[in-house]
Coordinates of C-alpha atoms and ligand atoms in Angstrom, one line a residue:
X36 CA -167.6 52.8 -61.8
X37 CA -168.7 56.4 -61.4
X38 CA -167.8 58.9 -64.1
X39 CA -168.5 62.5 -62.9
X40 CA -168.9 65.2 -65.5
X41 CA -168.7 68.9 -64.6
X42 CA -168.9 71.7 -67.0
X43 CA -168.6 69.9 -70.4
X44 CA -170.4 67.6 -72.8
X45 CA -167.6 65.1 -73.5
X46 CA -169.3 62.3 -71.5
X47 CA -169.5 60.0 -74.6
X48 CA -165.7 60.1 -75.2
X49 CA -164.9 59.9 -71.5
X50 CA -167.2 56.8 -71.1
X51 CA -165.7 55.0 -74.1
X52 CA -162.2 55.7 -72.9
X53 CA -162.9 54.4 -69.4
X54 CA -164.3 51.2 -70.9
X55 CA -160.9 50.5 -72.5
X56 CA -159.6 49.5 -69.1
X57 CA -162.8 48.2 -67.7
X58 CA -164.9 46.6 -70.5
X59 CA -167.2 44.8 -68.2
X60 CA -167.8 47.5 -65.7
X61 CA -171.1 49.3 -65.5
X62 CA -170.3 53.0 -65.9
X63 CA -172.6 55.4 -64.1
X64 CA -172.4 58.9 -65.5
X65 CA -173.4 61.6 -62.9
X66 CA -173.3 65.3 -63.1
X67 CA -172.9 66.0 -59.3
X68 CA -171.2 64.5 -56.3
X69 CA -173.8 61.8 -55.6
X70 CA -173.0 58.2 -55.0
X71 CA -169.6 56.5 -54.4
X72 CA -167.7 53.7 -55.9
X73 CA -164.2 52.2 -55.5
X74 CA -163.6 53.2 -59.1
X75 CA -164.2 56.8 -59.8
X76 CA -163.3 59.2 -62.6
X77 CA -164.0 63.0 -62.1
X78 CA -163.6 65.3 -65.1
X79 CA -164.1 69.1 -64.9
X80 CA -163.9 71.8 -67.5
X81 CA -163.7 75.4 -66.2
X82 CA -163.9 78.3 -68.6
X83 CA -161.0 80.8 -68.2
X84 CA -159.8 83.8 -70.2
X85 CA -159.0 82.6 -73.8
X86 CA -159.6 78.9 -73.1
X87 CA -160.5 76.2 -70.6
X88 CA -158.9 74.7 -67.5
X89 CA -159.3 70.9 -67.5
X90 CA -159.1 68.7 -64.4
X91 CA -159.1 64.9 -64.1
X92 CA -159.1 62.9 -60.9
X93 CA -159.0 59.1 -61.0
X94 CA -159.4 56.9 -58.0
X95 CA -159.1 53.1 -58.5
X96 CA -159.4 50.9 -55.5
X97 CA -157.6 53.3 -53.2
X98 CA -155.0 54.4 -55.8
X99 CA -155.4 58.0 -56.9
X100 CA -154.1 60.4 -59.6
X101 CA -154.9 64.1 -60.3
X102 CA -154.0 65.8 -63.5
X103 CA -154.8 69.2 -65.0
X104 CA -154.1 71.2 -68.1
X105 CA -155.0 74.5 -69.8
X106 CA -156.2 74.6 -73.3
X107 CA -156.3 77.8 -75.3
X108 CA -157.7 78.0 -78.8
X109 CA -160.0 80.0 -81.0
X110 CA -163.7 79.6 -80.0
X111 CA -164.4 77.3 -83.0
X112 CA -161.8 74.8 -81.9
X113 CA -162.0 75.1 -78.2
X114 CA -164.5 72.3 -77.5
X115 CA -162.8 69.7 -79.6
X116 CA -159.4 70.5 -78.3
X117 CA -160.7 70.4 -74.7
X118 CA -162.3 67.0 -75.4
X119 CA -159.0 65.6 -76.7
X120 CA -157.0 67.0 -73.8
X121 CA -159.5 65.5 -71.3
X122 CA -159.1 62.2 -73.0
X123 CA -155.3 62.5 -72.9
X124 CA -155.5 63.2 -69.1
X125 CA -157.7 60.2 -68.5
X126 CA -155.4 58.1 -70.6
X127 CA -152.4 59.1 -68.6
X128 CA -154.0 58.6 -65.2
X129 CA -155.6 55.3 -66.1
X130 CA -152.4 53.9 -67.7
X131 CA -150.4 54.7 -64.6
X132 CA -152.9 53.4 -62.1
X133 CA -153.7 50.2 -63.9
X134 CA -150.3 49.4 -65.3
X135 CA -151.7 49.0 -68.8
X136 CA -151.0 51.5 -71.6
X137 CA -153.4 50.7 -74.5
X138 CA -151.4 50.9 -77.7
X139 CA -154.3 52.6 -79.5
X140 CA -154.0 55.6 -77.2
X141 CA -157.2 57.5 -76.8
X142 CA -158.6 56.2 -80.1
X143 CA -161.8 54.3 -79.5
X144 CA -163.3 54.3 -83.0
X145 CA -163.7 51.0 -84.9
X146 CA -161.8 52.0 -88.1
X147 CA -158.4 53.5 -87.4
X148 CA -157.3 52.9 -90.9
X149 CA -160.2 54.9 -92.3
X150 CA -159.3 57.7 -90.0
X151 CA -155.7 57.5 -91.1
X152 CA -156.7 57.6 -94.8
X153 CA -158.8 60.7 -94.2
X154 CA -156.1 62.5 -92.3
X155 CA -153.5 61.6 -95.0
X156 CA -155.9 63.2 -97.5
X157 CA -156.4 66.3 -95.4
X158 CA -152.9 66.9 -94.0
X159 CA -150.4 64.6 -95.7
X160 CA -148.8 61.4 -94.4
X161 CA -146.2 62.9 -92.1
X162 CA -148.7 65.1 -90.3
X163 CA -151.3 62.3 -90.1
X164 CA -148.7 60.0 -88.5
X165 CA -147.7 62.8 -86.1
X166 CA -151.3 63.3 -85.1
X167 CA -151.7 59.6 -84.4
X168 CA -148.6 59.6 -82.3
X169 CA -148.7 63.0 -80.6
X170 CA -152.4 63.7 -80.2
X171 CA -154.1 60.4 -80.1
X172 CA -151.2 58.8 -78.2
X173 CA -151.2 55.7 -80.5
X174 CA -148.0 53.6 -80.2
X175 CA -145.5 53.8 -83.2
X176 CA -146.3 50.1 -84.0
X177 CA -150.0 50.7 -84.2
X178 CA -149.7 54.0 -86.1
X179 CA -147.5 52.1 -88.7
X180 CA -150.1 49.3 -88.8
X181 CA -152.9 51.8 -89.5
X182 CA -150.9 53.5 -92.2
X183 CA -150.0 50.2 -93.9
X184 CA -153.6 49.0 -93.8
X185 CA -154.9 52.4 -95.0
X186 CA -152.8 52.2 -98.1
X187 CA -153.7 48.5 -98.8
X188 CA -157.4 49.4 -98.4
X189 CA -157.2 52.4 -100.6
X190 CA -156.1 50.2 -103.5
X191 CA -159.1 47.9 -103.0
X192 CA -161.5 50.8 -102.5
X193 CA -160.4 52.2 -105.9
X194 CA -161.6 49.1 -107.7
X195 CA -165.1 50.1 -106.9
X196 CA -167.2 52.5 -109.0
X197 CA -170.6 54.2 -108.6
X198 CA -172.6 51.3 -109.9
X199 CA -170.7 48.7 -107.9
X200 CA -172.3 46.6 -105.2
X201 CA -171.6 43.4 -103.2
X202 CA -174.0 40.7 -102.1
X203 CA -174.0 39.3 -98.6
X204 CA -175.9 36.1 -97.8
X205 CA -176.6 35.3 -94.1
X206 CA -176.7 31.8 -92.8
X207 CA -177.3 32.3 -89.1
X208 CA -177.0 28.7 -88.0
X209 CA -174.1 26.9 -86.4
X210 CA -173.3 23.3 -85.3
X211 CA -173.1 24.5 -81.7
X212 CA -172.8 27.9 -80.1
X213 CA -169.4 29.2 -79.0
X214 CA -169.3 30.7 -75.6
X215 CA -167.8 34.0 -76.8
X216 CA -170.3 34.4 -79.6
X217 CA -172.5 37.5 -79.7
X218 CA -174.0 36.9 -83.1
X219 CA -177.5 35.9 -83.7
X220 CA -176.8 32.3 -84.7
X221 CA -178.8 29.2 -83.8
X222 CA -177.2 26.0 -83.0
X223 CA -178.6 23.3 -85.2
X224 CA -178.0 20.9 -82.4
X225 CA -181.3 22.3 -81.2
X226 CA -184.0 20.4 -83.1
X227 CA -186.3 23.5 -83.6
X228 CA -183.5 25.3 -85.4
X229 CA -182.7 22.3 -87.5
X230 CA -186.4 22.0 -88.5
X231 CA -186.5 25.7 -89.3
X232 CA -183.6 25.5 -91.7
X233 CA -185.4 24.2 -94.9
X234 CA -188.1 26.9 -94.5
X235 CA -185.5 29.5 -93.9
X236 CA -183.7 28.5 -97.2
X237 CA -187.0 28.7 -99.1
X238 CA -187.5 32.3 -98.0
X239 CA -183.9 33.1 -98.6
X240 CA -184.3 31.9 -102.2
X241 CA -187.2 34.2 -102.6
X242 CA -185.3 37.1 -101.2
X243 CA -182.3 36.3 -103.5
X244 CA -184.7 36.4 -106.5
X245 CA -186.2 39.7 -105.4
X246 CA -182.8 41.3 -104.8
X247 CA -181.4 40.1 -108.0
X248 CA -184.3 41.6 -109.9
X249 CA -183.8 45.0 -108.3
X250 CA -180.0 45.0 -108.9
X251 CA -180.6 44.2 -112.5
X252 CA -183.3 46.8 -113.0
X253 CA -180.9 49.4 -111.5
X254 CA -178.0 48.3 -113.7
X255 CA -175.8 47.6 -110.7
X256 CA -172.5 45.8 -111.1
X257 CA -171.8 42.9 -108.7
X258 CA -168.2 43.0 -107.4
X259 CA -168.2 40.4 -104.7
X260 CA -170.3 37.8 -103.0
X261 CA -169.9 36.8 -99.4
X262 CA -171.6 34.0 -97.5
X263 CA -171.3 34.6 -93.8
X264 CA -173.2 33.8 -90.6
X265 CA -173.2 31.8 -88.6
X266 CA -171.6 28.9 -90.3
X267 CA -172.6 28.5 -94.0
X268 CA -170.9 25.1 -93.8
X269 CA -173.9 23.7 -91.8
X270 CA -175.8 23.5 -95.0
X271 CA -175.9 20.0 -96.6
X272 CA -174.2 19.7 -100.0
X273 CA -177.6 19.7 -101.9
X274 CA -178.8 22.7 -100.0
X275 CA -175.6 24.6 -100.8
X276 CA -175.9 23.5 -104.4
X277 CA -179.4 24.9 -104.7
X278 CA -178.6 28.2 -102.9
X279 CA -175.5 28.8 -105.1
X280 CA -177.6 28.0 -108.2
X281 CA -180.2 30.5 -107.1
X282 CA -177.4 33.2 -106.9
X283 CA -176.3 32.2 -110.4
X284 CA -179.8 32.3 -111.8
X285 CA -180.6 35.7 -110.3
X286 CA -177.4 37.8 -110.5
X287 CA -175.0 38.6 -113.3
X288 CA -171.8 37.0 -112.0
X289 CA -169.7 38.0 -115.0
X290 CA -168.3 41.0 -113.2
X291 CA -167.6 39.3 -109.8
X292 CA -164.0 39.7 -108.6
X293 CA -164.4 37.5 -105.6
X294 CA -166.7 34.8 -104.3
X295 CA -166.3 33.8 -100.7
X296 CA -168.1 31.2 -98.6
X297 CA -167.2 31.3 -95.0
X298 CA -167.4 27.6 -94.5
X299 CA -166.5 28.3 -90.9
X300 CA -166.4 25.4 -88.5
X301 CA -163.9 22.7 -89.5
X302 CA -166.4 20.0 -88.4
X303 CA -168.9 21.0 -91.1
X304 CA -166.5 20.5 -94.0
X305 CA -166.9 17.4 -96.3
X306 CA -165.6 16.5 -99.7
X307 CA -169.2 16.8 -101.1
X308 CA -169.6 20.4 -99.9
X309 CA -166.1 21.4 -101.1
X310 CA -167.0 19.9 -104.5
X311 CA -170.2 21.9 -104.7
X312 CA -168.4 25.1 -103.8
X313 CA -165.7 24.5 -106.4
X314 CA -168.3 23.6 -109.0
X315 CA -170.0 27.0 -108.4
X316 CA -166.7 28.9 -108.8
X317 CA -166.3 29.9 -105.2
X318 CA -162.8 31.1 -105.0
X319 CA -162.3 31.9 -101.3
X320 CA -163.3 29.9 -98.3
X321 CA -162.7 30.3 -94.6
X322 CA -161.9 27.4 -92.3
X323 CA -161.7 28.8 -88.8
X324 CA -159.8 26.9 -86.2
X325 CA -159.7 29.9 -83.7
X326 CA -157.1 28.1 -81.7
X327 CA -155.1 24.9 -82.1
X328 CA -155.3 24.2 -78.4
X329 CA -157.7 21.3 -77.8
X330 CA -158.5 22.3 -74.2
X331 CA -159.5 25.8 -75.3
X332 CA -161.8 24.4 -78.0
X333 CA -163.6 22.4 -75.4
X334 CA -163.8 25.3 -73.0
X335 CA -165.3 27.6 -75.6
X336 CA -167.9 25.1 -76.7
X337 CA -166.6 24.4 -80.2
X338 CA -167.4 20.8 -80.8
X339 CA -164.5 20.0 -83.0
X340 CA -160.9 18.9 -82.5
X341 CA -157.6 20.3 -83.5
X342 CA -157.2 17.2 -85.7
X343 CA -160.5 18.2 -87.6
X344 CA -159.2 21.7 -88.3
X345 CA -156.0 20.3 -89.7
X346 CA -157.8 17.6 -91.8
X347 CA -160.4 20.1 -93.1
X348 CA -157.7 22.4 -94.2
X349 CA -155.6 19.7 -95.9
X350 CA -158.8 18.4 -97.6
X351 CA -159.8 21.9 -98.9
X352 CA -156.3 22.4 -100.2
X353 CA -156.7 19.6 -102.6
X354 CA -159.7 21.3 -104.3
X355 CA -157.6 24.2 -105.5
X356 CA -159.4 27.2 -104.1
X357 CA -157.6 30.5 -104.8
X358 CA -157.6 31.5 -101.2
X359 CA -158.2 29.8 -97.9
X360 CA -158.6 32.0 -94.8
X361 CA -158.0 30.8 -91.2
X362 CA -159.3 32.8 -88.2
X363 CA -157.4 32.9 -84.9
X364 CA -158.5 34.6 -81.7
X365 CA -156.1 36.2 -79.2
X366 CA -157.2 36.3 -75.6
X367 CA -159.4 33.2 -75.4
X368 CA -160.2 32.0 -71.9
X369 CA -157.3 30.2 -70.1
X370 CA -155.0 30.6 -73.0
X371 CA -151.5 31.7 -72.2
X372 CA -149.1 33.7 -74.4
X373 CA -147.4 30.3 -75.3
X374 CA -150.8 28.7 -76.2
X375 CA -151.6 31.5 -78.6
X376 CA -148.1 31.6 -80.0
X377 CA -148.3 27.9 -80.8
X378 CA -151.6 28.4 -82.7
X379 CA -150.0 31.2 -84.7
X380 CA -147.0 28.9 -85.5
X381 CA -149.3 26.0 -86.5
X382 CA -151.4 28.3 -88.8
X383 CA -148.4 29.8 -90.4
X384 CA -146.9 26.3 -91.0
X385 CA -150.0 25.4 -93.0
X386 CA -149.5 28.5 -95.2
X387 CA -153.1 29.5 -95.9
X388 CA -153.3 32.6 -98.1
X389 CA -155.2 34.5 -95.4
X390 CA -154.9 34.5 -91.7
X391 CA -157.2 36.8 -89.7
X392 CA -156.1 37.5 -86.2
X393 CA -159.0 38.6 -84.0
X394 CA -158.8 39.8 -80.4
X395 CA -161.5 38.4 -78.1
X396 CA -164.4 40.9 -77.6
X397 CA -166.2 40.7 -74.2
X398 CA -169.7 41.1 -75.5
X399 CA -172.6 41.2 -73.0
X400 CA -174.7 38.9 -75.2
X401 CA -172.2 36.1 -75.1
X402 CA -172.2 33.3 -72.5
X403 CA -168.6 33.8 -71.6
X404 CA -168.3 37.3 -70.9
X405 CA -170.4 38.6 -68.0
X406 CA -167.3 38.1 -65.9
X407 CA -164.5 37.8 -68.5
X408 CA -163.1 35.0 -66.3
X409 CA -159.9 33.5 -67.5
X410 CA -159.5 35.9 -70.4
X411 CA -156.0 37.3 -71.0
X412 CA -155.3 40.8 -69.7
X413 CA -154.4 43.7 -71.9
X414 CA -150.7 43.3 -71.6
X415 CA -150.8 39.6 -72.5
X416 CA -153.1 40.2 -75.4
X417 CA -150.8 43.0 -76.6
X418 CA -147.9 40.6 -76.5
X419 CA -149.9 37.9 -78.4
X420 CA -150.7 40.4 -81.2
X421 CA -147.1 41.5 -81.3
X422 CA -146.0 37.9 -81.7
X423 CA -148.5 37.3 -84.5
X424 CA -147.4 40.4 -86.3
X425 CA -143.7 39.5 -86.1
X426 CA -144.2 35.9 -87.3
X427 CA -146.7 36.7 -90.0
X428 CA -144.6 39.5 -91.4
X429 CA -141.6 37.2 -91.3
X430 CA -143.5 34.7 -93.4
X431 CA -144.5 37.2 -96.1
X432 CA -148.0 38.1 -94.9
X433 CA -149.0 41.7 -94.9
X434 CA -151.9 43.4 -93.1
X435 CA -154.6 44.6 -95.5
X436 CA -157.7 45.0 -93.4
X437 CA -158.4 46.0 -89.9
X438 CA -161.3 46.8 -87.6
X439 CA -161.9 47.2 -83.9
X440 CA -164.8 46.3 -81.7
X441 CA -165.9 47.8 -78.5
X442 CA -164.9 45.7 -75.5
X443 CA -162.0 44.0 -77.3
X444 CA -159.5 42.8 -74.7
X445 CA -157.0 45.6 -74.2
X446 CA -158.8 47.8 -76.7
X447 CA -156.9 45.9 -79.4
X448 CA -157.8 45.1 -83.0
X449 CA -158.7 42.5 -85.6
X450 CA -156.4 42.3 -88.6
X451 CA -156.6 40.5 -91.8
X452 CA -153.2 39.3 -93.0
X453 CA -152.6 37.9 -96.5
X454 CA -150.0 36.7 -98.9
X455 CA -149.6 39.0 -101.9
X456 CA -152.7 39.1 -104.1
X457 CA -155.0 37.3 -101.6
X458 CA -156.7 40.3 -99.9
X459 CA -160.4 39.6 -99.2
X460 CA -162.0 42.4 -101.3
X461 CA -165.4 42.0 -99.6
X462 CA -164.0 42.7 -96.2
X463 CA -162.6 46.0 -97.4
X464 CA -165.6 47.0 -99.5
X465 CA -167.8 46.4 -96.5
X466 CA -165.6 48.0 -93.9
X467 CA -164.8 51.1 -96.0
X468 CA -168.5 51.5 -97.2
X469 CA -167.2 52.3 -100.7
X470 CA -170.3 50.8 -102.4
X471 CA -173.7 49.3 -101.5
X472 CA -173.9 45.9 -99.9
X473 CA -177.2 44.2 -100.7
X474 CA -177.7 41.7 -97.9
X475 CA -180.2 38.8 -97.7
X476 CA -181.2 36.6 -94.9
X477 CA -182.0 36.9 -91.2
X478 CA -179.9 39.5 -89.4
X479 CA -178.7 40.9 -92.7
X480 CA -178.3 44.7 -93.0
X481 CA -178.4 46.2 -96.5
X482 CA -176.2 49.2 -96.7
X483 CA -176.9 51.6 -99.5
X484 CA -174.3 54.1 -100.6
X485 CA -175.2 57.1 -102.6
X486 CA -173.7 56.5 -106.1
X487 CA -172.0 59.9 -106.4
X488 CA -171.6 60.8 -102.7
X489 CA -171.1 59.4 -99.3
X490 CA -174.6 59.2 -97.9
X491 CA -175.4 55.8 -96.4
X492 CA -178.8 54.4 -95.7
X493 CA -179.5 51.0 -94.0
X494 CA -182.3 48.5 -94.5
X495 CA -182.6 46.0 -91.7
X496 CA -183.9 42.5 -92.1
X497 CA -185.4 40.7 -89.1
X498 CA -182.8 39.5 -86.8
X499 CA -183.9 36.0 -86.0
X500 CA -184.7 33.3 -88.5
X501 CA -188.2 32.6 -87.1
X502 CA -189.1 36.4 -87.4
X503 CA -187.6 36.4 -90.9
X504 CA -189.8 33.5 -91.9
X505 CA -193.0 34.8 -90.3
X506 CA -192.5 38.4 -91.3
X507 CA -191.2 37.8 -94.8
X508 CA -193.9 40.0 -96.4
X509 CA -192.5 42.9 -94.5
X510 CA -189.0 42.1 -95.8
X511 CA -190.1 42.2 -99.4
X512 CA -191.8 45.5 -98.7
X513 CA -188.6 46.9 -97.2
X514 CA -186.6 45.7 -100.2
X515 CA -188.4 48.4 -102.2
X516 CA -186.3 50.8 -100.3
X517 CA -183.3 49.8 -102.5
X518 CA -185.0 51.1 -105.6
X519 CA -186.3 54.3 -104.0
X520 CA -182.9 55.0 -102.6
X521 CA -181.2 54.8 -106.0
X522 CA -183.9 56.6 -107.8
X523 CA -183.7 59.5 -105.4
X524 CA -180.1 60.3 -106.6
Ligands
LIG496 S1 -169.1 29.6 -85.2 FE1 -169.1 31.9 -85.2 S2 -171.3 32.5 -85.4 FE2 -171.2 30.3 -84.9 S3 -171.5 30.3 -82.7 FE3 -169.3 30.2 -83.1 S4 -168.7 32.4 -83.0 FE4 -170.9 32.3 -83.2

């Protein structure tokens, strides 16, 4: 696709918006008339007396649409208003030519609920809703969703204070690699990765000790612990036991409100591992079927069966965890609306305390997605999420957490739904950046939040386990950044 920019600097917004309809298309931004492509978007901003005249021309495989508008505003507001108007014109033209009207309108940011919360604080709820509907062109259903989630998140954010922090532990290993995965995670089916795991855990233990010492020296208060990945469930029961003991030995867990281990793949779950998790007071676990359609599981490279998902859930239920989460994904390859609806019905019939409904993201680094072949289109994915919303609401689940990713099918969203009192606090703390997250392990990113302000600083660990192991000295050096950050405020 060619995106032509004349007379303005809104190229970033225009590019993001074009990607909503064409997530896999390479977008060439040009500032002249060079080149040609069957898909072309031309945007022009012309200065006129008291404002700007904006022109948008879209041509998609022979179908064309031209739109224009005049924006008048004081000088200080003119640029932003012109940018928004250009986005609205692109939205109108693209929606008409493609037959898909994205329900999030021109909103391309990843945290609509955070924006909603800020707007409510600035202008009040009614004006914030009107801005979502009238200016950002968000559908009434999604505006309501953003509003509901914003309120739920606010309550959780308010639990946090200036000394709060959460701990994230990264286990970037999985039984096999799913075709849609864009995370750095090694399949332990590969013998090198399997061999690396014990050494990885050694270093991880060292980093846990180091991080615990810093947290204690700074007098920080631990609110939540989250094991993610990857699939923490790939650890054998004794490895898990040792790791969880290391957490206990190095952190004061007396203030912890929530302890989550994303067990992840159903095929990793055993009675021994569940016993270990329970013994160490883990309260929330995730068992992620993604779909209850056997053919899809095979297609996406998840080496487990529907039967295993059901059995793992039933087994975990007998251990009395406070909350069990199940992840589902809308838009998986070859899945029809009916397939997805059946997965939602199955999950709801099991009544886990949390159900997180993701929309497939077409990431370049995943196996599946160079072509996006067989993936649901925007209109089907939209119907899938509408169905999930209707069924979950009917069964007493409420949305409490939401984020979006770039390249999500249909520019849709991921929503955490829960039964009353079962919100995953860590998800909200992390997404809303209301306190620091000290993160350990390969691929982990420590996010430091200024205790009395909003400044955020990040410390990156090495991405891959082999780099993490070989460059561990560097990691310990970087960890000093936590102390320097806090002492600078
Ligand atoms: S289980 Fe999750 S992290 Fe592991 S390969 Fe699949 S999508 Fe990636």
